[in-house]
Amino acid sequence: VKGGSADDDVVTLRTDGAEASIHRQGATVISWKVGSRERLFLSAANKLDQLNGTHIMGGVPVVFPKFADWGPNRPFHGFARISRWDLVKAEDGKAVFELKDSEVTRGYWNHTFRLEYSVTLESKQLRSDLRIFNTSPTKFNFEVLYHTFIRVQDVRNITLTGLQGLEYQDKTRDFKESTETRDVLKIQDFTDSIYEDTPMVHNITNTIDGQTLKLTKSGLPDLVVWNPWSEEIKTFSDLQPNEWTDFVCAEAGHVVSQIELLPGCDYQATQTLSIL
Ligand code: TA6
């Protein structure tokens, strides 16, 4: 790979003092370094060499075609993040992956589709572009989300902006609908909120070395904010109990309502993470 390296599982991109690695399992970005500091959280509980079809806990998992619970015998957060994607190309700071329907996916969701996912690395920016093609003769509905684990030095010291006045479902209180009154959000307890129709840009301050991470999204109207805090984290076998202070999930998605895609049409979901 010009400007990087690739082995069977992981593609690494390097440019202008930045580096990103993407695992073919789920086309999951598992590392993004700016100024030689890691900006994404990856749980130490992961065993990347023996995933056996389980999802990677951390980085930027791609959630498709369903966010959260999908009913019995269907993988939580959809099948994209537990599928092995094909590497189409990787050069000059950009890696392109593809996932098409298979008998496995059709077993969960009986539609034909093609996903084309590109990850582009610039000196202080990481861009994720997902294009969803409906290659079937009938329309289908889906949800899509980037389950981004932002690495932070202490989740109690960050702020998140752009949510004041928005409706949100509070999953920690049985999906209770509320209106956000805070213009600057601090995470001070178990948080699992689904904000509807949020602005294109959200700033997460004081992540690493006091730096702000700017999240820009298009085709992804909603934002999920999640941190399990000290008790709930113990219910996750793929997280270590002390890791709750090391990350906040700011998840750009289209999850409050479904997207209907007509035959032959495609949908684009883009997220850009940049270090200010
Ligand atoms: O996006 C937030 C969430 O839905 C939480 O409710 C929690 O389930 C989290 O995702 C982790 O899910 P995972 O399947 O990655 O363990």
CSV table of N, CA, C and O in Angstrom, one decimal, residues 143-263:
chain,number,residue,atom,x,y,z
A,143,GLU,N,-31.5,1.5,8.9
A,143,GLU,CA,-30.9,2.5,9.7
A,143,GLU,C,-29.4,2.4,9.6
A,143,GLU,O,-28.8,1.3,9.2
A,144,VAL,N,-28.6,3.5,9.8
A,144,VAL,CA,-27.2,3.5,9.7
A,144,VAL,C,-26.6,4.4,10.7
A,144,VAL,O,-27.2,5.4,11.1
A,145,LEU,N,-25.4,4.0,11.2
A,145,LEU,CA,-24.8,4.8,12.3
A,145,LEU,C,-23.3,4.5,12.4
A,145,LEU,O,-22.9,3.3,12.2
A,146,TYR,N,-22.5,5.5,12.7
A,146,TYR,CA,-21.1,5.3,13.0
A,146,TYR,C,-21.0,5.2,14.6
A,146,TYR,O,-21.3,6.3,15.2
A,147,HIS,N,-20.6,4.1,15.1
A,147,HIS,CA,-20.6,3.9,16.6
A,147,HIS,C,-19.2,4.4,17.2
A,147,HIS,O,-18.5,3.6,17.8
A,148,THR,N,-18.9,5.6,17.0
A,148,THR,CA,-17.6,6.2,17.2
A,148,THR,C,-17.2,6.2,18.7
A,148,THR,O,-17.9,6.9,19.5
A,149,PHE,N,-16.1,5.6,19.1
A,149,PHE,CA,-15.6,5.6,20.5
A,149,PHE,C,-14.4,6.6,20.5
A,149,PHE,O,-13.3,6.3,20.1
A,150,ILE,N,-14.8,7.8,21.0
A,150,ILE,CA,-13.7,8.9,21.1
A,150,ILE,C,-12.9,8.6,22.3
A,150,ILE,O,-13.5,8.6,23.4
A,151,ARG,N,-11.6,8.6,22.2
A,151,ARG,CA,-10.7,8.4,23.3
A,151,ARG,C,-10.6,9.7,24.1
A,151,ARG,O,-10.4,10.8,23.5
A,152,VAL,N,-10.8,9.7,25.4
A,152,VAL,CA,-10.6,10.9,26.2
A,152,VAL,C,-9.8,10.6,27.4
A,152,VAL,O,-9.7,9.4,27.9
A,153,GLN,N,-9.1,11.6,28.0
A,153,GLN,CA,-8.3,11.4,29.2
A,153,GLN,C,-9.2,11.1,30.4
A,153,GLN,O,-8.8,10.3,31.2
A,154,ASP,N,-10.3,11.8,30.5
A,154,ASP,CA,-11.3,11.5,31.6
A,154,ASP,C,-12.6,12.0,31.1
A,154,ASP,O,-12.8,13.2,30.9
A,155,VAL,N,-13.6,11.1,31.0
A,155,VAL,CA,-14.9,11.4,30.4
A,155,VAL,C,-15.6,12.5,31.3
A,155,VAL,O,-16.4,13.2,30.8
A,156,ARG,N,-15.1,12.6,32.6
A,156,ARG,CA,-15.8,13.6,33.5
A,156,ARG,C,-15.3,15.0,33.2
A,156,ARG,O,-15.9,16.0,33.7
A,157,ASN,N,-14.3,15.2,32.3
A,157,ASN,CA,-13.8,16.5,32.0
A,157,ASN,C,-14.0,17.0,30.6
A,157,ASN,O,-13.5,18.0,30.2
A,158,ILE,N,-14.9,16.3,29.9
A,158,ILE,CA,-15.1,16.7,28.5
A,158,ILE,C,-16.4,17.5,28.5
A,158,ILE,O,-17.2,17.5,29.4
A,159,THR,N,-16.7,18.3,27.4
A,159,THR,CA,-18.0,18.8,27.2
A,159,THR,C,-18.4,18.5,25.7
A,159,THR,O,-17.5,18.3,24.9
A,160,LEU,N,-19.7,18.5,25.5
A,160,LEU,CA,-20.2,18.2,24.1
A,160,LEU,C,-21.2,19.3,23.8
A,160,LEU,O,-22.1,19.6,24.7
A,161,THR,N,-21.1,19.9,22.7
A,161,THR,CA,-22.0,21.1,22.4
A,161,THR,C,-22.9,20.7,21.2
A,161,THR,O,-22.7,19.8,20.5
A,162,GLY,N,-23.9,21.6,21.0
A,162,GLY,CA,-24.8,21.6,19.9
A,162,GLY,C,-26.1,20.8,20.1
A,162,GLY,O,-26.8,20.4,19.2
A,163,LEU,N,-26.5,20.6,21.4
A,163,LEU,CA,-27.7,19.7,21.7
A,163,LEU,C,-28.8,20.5,22.3
A,163,LEU,O,-29.9,19.9,22.5
A,164,GLN,N,-28.6,21.7,22.7
A,164,GLN,CA,-29.6,22.5,23.5
A,164,GLN,C,-30.9,22.6,22.7
A,164,GLN,O,-30.9,22.8,21.5
A,165,GLY,N,-32.0,22.3,23.4
A,165,GLY,CA,-33.3,22.5,22.8
A,165,GLY,C,-33.8,21.3,22.0
A,165,GLY,O,-34.9,21.2,21.5
A,166,LEU,N,-32.9,20.3,21.8
A,166,LEU,CA,-33.3,19.1,21.0
A,166,LEU,C,-34.0,18.0,21.8
A,166,LEU,O,-33.8,17.9,23.0
A,167,GLU,N,-34.9,17.3,21.1
A,167,GLU,CA,-35.6,16.2,21.7
A,167,GLU,C,-34.7,15.0,21.8
A,167,GLU,O,-33.8,14.8,20.9
A,168,TYR,N,-34.7,14.3,22.9
A,168,TYR,CA,-33.9,13.0,23.0
A,168,TYR,C,-34.6,11.9,23.8
A,168,TYR,O,-35.5,12.2,24.6
A,169,GLN,N,-34.3,10.7,23.4
A,169,GLN,CA,-34.8,9.5,24.1
A,169,GLN,C,-33.7,9.1,25.1
A,169,GLN,O,-32.6,8.9,24.7
A,170,ASP,N,-34.1,9.0,26.3
A,170,ASP,CA,-33.1,8.6,27.4
A,170,ASP,C,-33.2,7.1,27.6
A,170,ASP,O,-34.2,6.6,28.3
A,171,LYS,N,-32.3,6.4,27.1
A,171,LYS,CA,-32.3,4.9,27.2
A,171,LYS,C,-32.0,4.4,28.6
A,171,LYS,O,-32.3,3.3,29.0
A,172,THR,N,-31.5,5.4,29.4
A,172,THR,CA,-31.2,5.0,30.8
A,172,THR,C,-32.5,5.1,31.7
A,172,THR,O,-32.5,4.6,32.8
A,173,ARG,N,-33.5,5.7,31.1
A,173,ARG,CA,-34.8,5.9,31.8
A,173,ARG,C,-35.9,5.4,30.9
A,173,ARG,O,-36.8,6.2,30.5
A,174,ASP,N,-35.7,4.2,30.4
A,174,ASP,CA,-36.8,3.5,29.6
A,174,ASP,C,-37.3,4.4,28.4
A,174,ASP,O,-38.5,4.5,28.2
A,175,PHE,N,-36.3,4.9,27.7
A,175,PHE,CA,-36.6,5.7,26.4
A,175,PHE,C,-37.4,6.9,26.7
A,175,PHE,O,-38.1,7.4,25.8
A,176,LYS,N,-37.4,7.4,27.9
A,176,LYS,CA,-38.2,8.6,28.3
A,176,LYS,C,-37.8,9.8,27.3
A,176,LYS,O,-36.7,10.0,27.1
A,177,GLU,N,-38.8,10.4,26.7
A,177,GLU,CA,-38.6,11.5,25.8
A,177,GLU,C,-38.4,12.8,26.7
A,177,GLU,O,-39.1,13.1,27.6
A,178,SER,N,-37.3,13.5,26.4
A,178,SER,CA,-37.0,14.8,27.1
A,178,SER,C,-36.5,15.8,26.1
A,178,SER,O,-36.2,15.5,25.0
A,179,THR,N,-36.5,17.1,26.6
A,179,THR,CA,-35.9,18.1,25.8
A,179,THR,C,-34.6,18.5,26.4
A,179,THR,O,-34.6,18.8,27.7
A,180,GLU,N,-33.5,18.6,25.7
A,180,GLU,CA,-32.2,19.0,26.3
A,180,GLU,C,-32.2,20.4,26.6
A,180,GLU,O,-32.4,21.3,25.8
A,181,THR,N,-31.9,20.7,27.9
A,181,THR,CA,-31.9,22.2,28.3
A,181,THR,C,-30.5,22.7,28.3
A,181,THR,O,-30.2,23.9,28.3
A,182,ARG,N,-29.5,21.8,28.3
A,182,ARG,CA,-28.1,22.2,28.5
A,182,ARG,C,-27.5,22.6,27.2
A,182,ARG,O,-27.6,21.9,26.2
A,183,ASP,N,-26.8,23.8,27.1
A,183,ASP,CA,-26.1,24.1,25.8
A,183,ASP,C,-24.7,23.5,25.8
A,183,ASP,O,-24.2,23.2,24.7
A,184,VAL,N,-24.2,23.2,27.0
A,184,VAL,CA,-22.9,22.5,27.0
A,184,VAL,C,-23.1,21.3,27.9
A,184,VAL,O,-23.5,21.4,29.1
A,185,LEU,N,-23.0,20.1,27.3
A,185,LEU,CA,-23.3,18.8,28.0
A,185,LEU,C,-22.0,18.3,28.7
A,185,LEU,O,-20.9,18.3,28.0
A,186,LYS,N,-22.1,18.0,30.0
A,186,LYS,CA,-21.1,17.3,30.6
A,186,LYS,C,-21.6,15.9,31.0
A,186,LYS,O,-22.7,15.7,31.2
A,187,ILE,N,-20.7,14.9,30.9
A,187,ILE,CA,-21.1,13.5,31.2
A,187,ILE,C,-20.8,13.3,32.7
A,187,ILE,O,-19.7,13.3,33.1
A,188,GLN,N,-21.9,13.1,33.4
A,188,GLN,CA,-21.7,12.9,34.9
A,188,GLN,C,-22.3,11.7,35.5
A,188,GLN,O,-22.4,11.5,36.7
A,189,ASP,N,-22.7,10.8,34.6
A,189,ASP,CA,-23.4,9.5,35.1
A,189,ASP,C,-23.6,8.7,33.8
A,189,ASP,O,-23.3,9.1,32.7
A,190,PHE,N,-24.1,7.5,34.0
A,190,PHE,CA,-24.5,6.6,33.0
A,190,PHE,C,-25.3,7.4,32.0
A,190,PHE,O,-26.3,8.0,32.4
A,191,THR,N,-24.9,7.4,30.7
A,191,THR,CA,-25.6,8.2,29.7
A,191,THR,C,-25.8,7.4,28.5
A,191,THR,O,-24.9,6.7,28.0
A,192,ASP,N,-27.1,7.4,28.0
A,192,ASP,CA,-27.4,6.7,26.7
A,192,ASP,C,-28.5,7.4,26.1
A,192,ASP,O,-29.7,7.1,26.3
A,193,SER,N,-28.2,8.5,25.3
A,193,SER,CA,-29.3,9.4,24.8
A,193,SER,C,-29.3,9.4,23.3
A,193,SER,O,-28.2,9.5,22.7
A,194,ILE,N,-30.5,9.3,22.7
A,194,ILE,CA,-30.6,9.4,21.3
A,194,ILE,C,-31.2,10.7,20.9
A,194,ILE,O,-32.4,11.0,21.1
A,195,TYR,N,-30.4,11.7,20.4
A,195,TYR,CA,-30.8,13.0,20.0
A,195,TYR,C,-31.3,13.0,18.6
A,195,TYR,O,-30.6,12.5,17.7
A,196,GLU,N,-32.5,13.6,18.4
A,196,GLU,CA,-33.0,13.6,17.0
A,196,GLU,C,-32.8,14.9,16.3
A,196,GLU,O,-32.9,16.0,16.8
A,197,ASP,N,-32.4,14.8,15.0
A,197,ASP,CA,-32.2,15.9,14.1
A,197,ASP,C,-31.3,17.0,14.7
A,197,ASP,O,-31.7,18.1,15.0
A,198,THR,N,-30.0,16.6,14.9
A,198,THR,CA,-29.1,17.5,15.5
A,198,THR,C,-28.3,18.3,14.5
A,198,THR,O,-28.3,17.9,13.3
A,199,PRO,N,-27.6,19.3,14.9
A,199,PRO,CA,-26.8,20.1,13.9
A,199,PRO,C,-25.7,19.2,13.2
A,199,PRO,O,-25.4,18.2,13.6
A,200,MET,N,-25.2,19.8,12.1
A,200,MET,CA,-24.2,19.0,11.3
A,200,MET,C,-22.9,18.9,12.1
A,200,MET,O,-22.1,18.0,11.8
A,201,VAL,N,-22.6,19.9,13.0
A,201,VAL,CA,-21.3,19.9,13.7
A,201,VAL,C,-21.5,19.8,15.2
A,201,VAL,O,-22.3,20.4,15.8
A,202,HIS,N,-20.7,18.9,15.8
A,202,HIS,CA,-20.6,18.8,17.3
A,202,HIS,C,-19.2,18.9,17.7
A,202,HIS,O,-18.3,18.2,17.1
A,203,ASN,N,-18.9,19.7,18.7
A,203,ASN,CA,-17.5,19.8,19.3
A,203,ASN,C,-17.4,19.0,20.6
A,203,ASN,O,-18.3,19.2,21.5
A,204,ILE,N,-16.5,18.1,20.7
A,204,ILE,CA,-16.2,17.5,22.0
A,204,ILE,C,-14.9,18.0,22.5
A,204,ILE,O,-13.8,17.8,21.9
A,205,THR,N,-15.0,18.8,23.6
A,205,THR,CA,-13.8,19.5,24.1
A,205,THR,C,-13.0,18.6,25.1
A,205,THR,O,-13.5,17.7,25.7
A,206,ASN,N,-11.7,19.0,25.2
A,206,ASN,CA,-10.9,18.4,26.3
A,206,ASN,C,-10.7,16.9,26.2
A,206,ASN,O,-10.8,16.2,27.2
A,207,THR,N,-10.5,16.4,25.0
A,207,THR,CA,-10.4,15.0,24.8
A,207,THR,C,-9.1,14.5,25.2
A,207,THR,O,-8.9,13.8,26.2
A,208,ILE,N,-8.0,14.8,24.4
A,208,ILE,CA,-6.7,14.4,24.7
A,208,ILE,C,-5.8,15.7,24.6
A,208,ILE,O,-6.0,16.5,23.7
A,209,ASP,N,-4.9,15.9,25.6
A,209,ASP,CA,-4.1,17.1,25.6
A,209,ASP,C,-4.9,18.4,25.5
A,209,ASP,O,-4.5,19.3,24.8
A,210,GLY,N,-6.1,18.4,26.1
A,210,GLY,CA,-6.9,19.6,26.1
A,210,GLY,C,-7.5,19.9,24.7
A,210,GLY,O,-8.1,21.0,24.5
A,211,GLN,N,-7.3,19.0,23.7
A,211,GLN,CA,-7.7,19.3,22.3
A,211,GLN,C,-9.2,19.0,22.1
A,211,GLN,O,-9.8,18.1,22.8
A,212,THR,N,-9.8,19.7,21.2
A,212,THR,CA,-11.2,19.5,20.8
A,212,THR,C,-11.3,18.6,19.6
A,212,THR,O,-10.5,18.8,18.6
A,213,LEU,N,-12.2,17.7,19.6
A,213,LEU,CA,-12.5,16.9,18.4
A,213,LEU,C,-13.8,17.4,17.8
A,213,LEU,O,-14.8,17.5,18.6
A,214,LYS,N,-13.8,17.7,16.6
A,214,LYS,CA,-14.9,18.2,15.9
A,214,LYS,C,-15.5,17.1,15.0
A,214,LYS,O,-14.8,16.5,14.2
A,215,LEU,N,-16.8,16.9,15.2
A,215,LEU,CA,-17.5,15.8,14.5
A,215,LEU,C,-18.5,16.5,13.5
A,215,LEU,O,-19.3,17.3,13.9
A,216,THR,N,-18.3,16.2,12.2
A,216,THR,CA,-19.2,16.8,11.2
A,216,THR,C,-19.9,15.7,10.5
A,216,THR,O,-19.2,14.7,10.2
A,217,LYS,N,-21.2,15.8,10.2
A,217,LYS,CA,-21.9,14.7,9.7
A,217,LYS,C,-22.9,15.1,8.6
A,217,LYS,O,-23.4,16.2,8.6
A,218,SER,N,-23.1,14.3,7.6
A,218,SER,CA,-24.2,14.5,6.6
A,218,SER,C,-24.8,13.2,6.2
A,218,SER,O,-24.2,12.1,6.2
A,219,GLY,N,-26.1,13.3,6.0
A,219,GLY,CA,-26.9,12.1,5.8
A,219,GLY,C,-27.1,11.3,7.1
A,219,GLY,O,-27.7,10.2,7.1
A,220,LEU,N,-26.8,11.9,8.2
A,220,LEU,CA,-26.8,11.3,9.6
A,220,LEU,C,-27.4,12.3,10.5
A,220,LEU,O,-26.7,13.0,11.2
A,221,PRO,N,-28.7,12.5,10.5
A,221,PRO,CA,-29.4,13.6,11.3
A,221,PRO,C,-29.3,13.4,12.8
A,221,PRO,O,-29.3,14.4,13.5
A,222,ASP,N,-29.2,12.2,13.3
A,222,ASP,CA,-29.3,12.0,14.7
A,222,ASP,C,-27.9,11.8,15.4
A,222,ASP,O,-26.9,11.5,14.7
A,223,LEU,N,-27.9,11.9,16.7
A,223,LEU,CA,-26.6,11.7,17.4
A,223,LEU,C,-26.9,11.0,18.7
A,223,LEU,O,-27.8,11.4,19.5
A,224,VAL,N,-26.2,9.8,18.9
A,224,VAL,CA,-26.3,9.1,20.2
A,224,VAL,C,-25.1,9.4,21.0
A,224,VAL,O,-24.0,9.4,20.5
A,225,VAL,N,-25.4,9.7,22.3
A,225,VAL,CA,-24.3,9.9,23.3
A,225,VAL,C,-24.3,8.8,24.3
A,225,VAL,O,-25.4,8.6,25.0
A,226,TRP,N,-23.2,8.1,24.4
A,226,TRP,CA,-23.2,6.9,25.3
A,226,TRP,C,-21.9,6.8,26.1
A,226,TRP,O,-20.8,7.0,25.6
A,227,ASN,N,-22.1,6.7,27.4
A,227,ASN,CA,-21.0,6.2,28.3
A,227,ASN,C,-21.7,5.4,29.4
A,227,ASN,O,-22.6,5.8,30.1
A,228,PRO,N,-21.2,4.1,29.6
A,228,PRO,CA,-21.8,3.2,30.6
A,228,PRO,C,-21.6,3.5,32.0
A,228,PRO,O,-22.3,3.0,32.9
A,229,TRP,N,-20.6,4.4,32.3
A,229,TRP,CA,-20.2,4.8,33.7
A,229,TRP,C,-19.8,3.5,34.4
A,229,TRP,O,-19.6,2.4,33.8
A,230,SER,N,-19.6,3.7,35.7
A,230,SER,CA,-18.8,2.7,36.5
A,230,SER,C,-19.6,1.4,36.8
A,230,SER,O,-18.9,0.4,36.9
A,231,GLU,N,-20.9,1.4,36.8
A,231,GLU,CA,-21.6,0.2,37.1
A,231,GLU,C,-22.0,-0.6,35.9
A,231,GLU,O,-21.7,-1.7,35.7
A,232,GLU,N,-22.7,0.1,34.9
A,232,GLU,CA,-23.2,-0.5,33.7
A,232,GLU,C,-22.0,-1.2,32.9
A,232,GLU,O,-22.2,-2.2,32.3
A,233,ILE,N,-20.8,-0.6,33.0
A,233,ILE,CA,-19.7,-1.1,32.3
A,233,ILE,C,-19.4,-2.6,32.7
A,233,ILE,O,-19.0,-3.4,31.8
A,234,LYS,N,-19.8,-2.9,33.9
A,234,LYS,CA,-19.5,-4.3,34.4
A,234,LYS,C,-20.3,-5.3,33.7
A,234,LYS,O,-20.1,-6.5,33.8
A,235,THR,N,-21.4,-4.9,33.0
A,235,THR,CA,-22.3,-5.8,32.3
A,235,THR,C,-21.7,-6.2,30.9
A,235,THR,O,-22.3,-6.9,30.2
A,236,PHE,N,-20.5,-5.6,30.5
A,236,PHE,CA,-20.0,-5.8,29.2
A,236,PHE,C,-18.7,-6.7,29.3
A,236,PHE,O,-17.7,-6.3,29.9
A,237,SER,N,-18.8,-7.9,28.8
A,237,SER,CA,-17.6,-8.8,28.8
A,237,SER,C,-16.5,-8.3,27.9
A,237,SER,O,-15.4,-8.6,28.0
A,238,ASP,N,-16.9,-7.4,26.9
A,238,ASP,CA,-15.9,-6.9,26.0
A,238,ASP,C,-15.4,-5.5,26.3
A,238,ASP,O,-14.9,-4.7,25.5
A,239,LEU,N,-15.6,-5.1,27.6
A,239,LEU,CA,-15.0,-3.9,28.1
A,239,LEU,C,-14.4,-4.2,29.5
A,239,LEU,O,-14.9,-5.1,30.2
A,240,GLN,N,-13.3,-3.5,29.9
A,240,GLN,CA,-12.8,-3.7,31.2
A,240,GLN,C,-13.4,-2.7,32.2
A,240,GLN,O,-13.6,-1.6,31.8
A,241,PRO,N,-13.6,-3.1,33.4
A,241,PRO,CA,-14.4,-2.3,34.4
A,241,PRO,C,-13.8,-0.9,34.5
A,241,PRO,O,-14.6,0.1,34.7
A,242,ASN,N,-12.5,-0.7,34.4
A,242,ASN,CA,-11.9,0.6,34.6
A,242,ASN,C,-11.9,1.5,33.4
A,242,ASN,O,-11.5,2.6,33.4
A,243,GLU,N,-12.4,1.0,32.3
A,243,GLU,CA,-12.3,1.7,31.0
A,243,GLU,C,-13.3,2.8,30.8
A,243,GLU,O,-13.3,3.6,29.9
A,244,TRP,N,-14.3,2.9,31.7
A,244,TRP,CA,-15.4,3.8,31.5
A,244,TRP,C,-15.0,5.3,31.4
A,244,TRP,O,-15.6,6.1,30.8
A,245,THR,N,-13.8,5.6,32.0
A,245,THR,CA,-13.4,7.0,32.0
A,245,THR,C,-12.6,7.3,30.7
A,245,THR,O,-12.3,8.5,30.5
A,246,ASP,N,-12.3,6.3,29.9
A,246,ASP,CA,-11.4,6.5,28.8
A,246,ASP,C,-12.1,6.8,27.5
A,246,ASP,O,-11.4,7.0,26.5
A,247,PHE,N,-13.4,6.9,27.4
A,247,PHE,CA,-14.1,7.1,26.2
A,247,PHE,C,-15.5,7.8,26.3
A,247,PHE,O,-16.1,7.7,27.4
A,248,VAL,N,-15.9,8.4,25.3
A,248,VAL,CA,-17.3,8.8,25.1
A,248,VAL,C,-17.7,8.4,23.7
A,248,VAL,O,-16.9,8.6,22.8
A,249,CYS,N,-18.9,7.8,23.6
A,249,CYS,CA,-19.4,7.5,22.2
A,249,CYS,C,-20.2,8.6,21.8
A,249,CYS,O,-21.2,9.0,22.4
A,250,ALA,N,-19.8,9.2,20.6
A,250,ALA,CA,-20.7,10.3,20.0
A,250,ALA,C,-21.0,9.7,18.6
A,250,ALA,O,-20.1,9.5,17.8
A,251,GLU,N,-22.2,9.2,18.4
A,251,GLU,CA,-22.5,8.3,17.3
A,251,GLU,C,-23.5,9.0,16.3
A,251,GLU,O,-24.6,9.2,16.6
A,252,ALA,N,-22.9,9.4,15.2
A,252,ALA,CA,-23.7,10.0,14.1
A,252,ALA,C,-24.5,9.0,13.4
A,252,ALA,O,-23.9,8.0,12.9
A,253,GLY,N,-25.8,9.2,13.3
A,253,GLY,CA,-26.6,8.1,12.7
A,253,GLY,C,-27.9,8.6,12.1
A,253,GLY,O,-28.3,9.8,12.4
A,254,HIS,N,-28.6,7.7,11.4
A,254,HIS,CA,-30.0,7.9,11.0
A,254,HIS,C,-30.7,6.8,11.6
A,254,HIS,O,-30.8,5.7,11.0
A,255,VAL,N,-31.2,7.0,12.9
A,255,VAL,CA,-31.7,5.8,13.7
A,255,VAL,C,-33.1,6.1,14.3
A,255,VAL,O,-33.8,5.2,14.6
A,256,VAL,N,-33.5,7.4,14.4
A,256,VAL,CA,-34.8,7.7,15.0
A,256,VAL,C,-35.9,7.2,14.0
A,256,VAL,O,-36.9,6.7,14.4
A,257,SER,N,-35.6,7.4,12.7
A,257,SER,CA,-36.5,6.9,11.7
A,257,SER,C,-35.7,6.1,10.7
A,257,SER,O,-34.4,6.3,10.7
A,258,GLN,N,-36.3,5.3,9.9
A,258,GLN,CA,-35.6,4.5,8.9
A,258,GLN,C,-35.5,5.2,7.6
A,258,GLN,O,-36.3,6.1,7.3
A,259,ILE,N,-34.5,4.9,6.8
A,259,ILE,CA,-34.4,5.4,5.4
A,259,ILE,C,-35.0,4.4,4.5
A,259,ILE,O,-34.8,3.2,4.6
A,260,GLU,N,-35.8,4.9,3.5
A,260,GLU,CA,-36.4,4.0,2.5
A,260,GLU,C,-35.6,4.2,1.2
A,260,GLU,O,-35.5,5.3,0.8
A,261,LEU,N,-35.1,3.1,0.7
A,261,LEU,CA,-34.2,3.2,-0.5
A,261,LEU,C,-34.9,2.4,-1.6
A,261,LEU,O,-35.1,1.2,-1.5
A,262,LEU,N,-35.2,3.2,-2.7
A,262,LEU,CA,-35.8,2.5,-3.8
A,262,LEU,C,-34.8,1.7,-4.7
A,262,LEU,O,-33.6,2.0,-4.6
A,263,PRO,N,-35.4,0.8,-5.5
A,263,PRO,CA,-34.5,0.0,-6.3
A,263,PRO,C,-33.6,0.8,-7.1
A,263,PRO,O,-34.0,1.8,-7.7
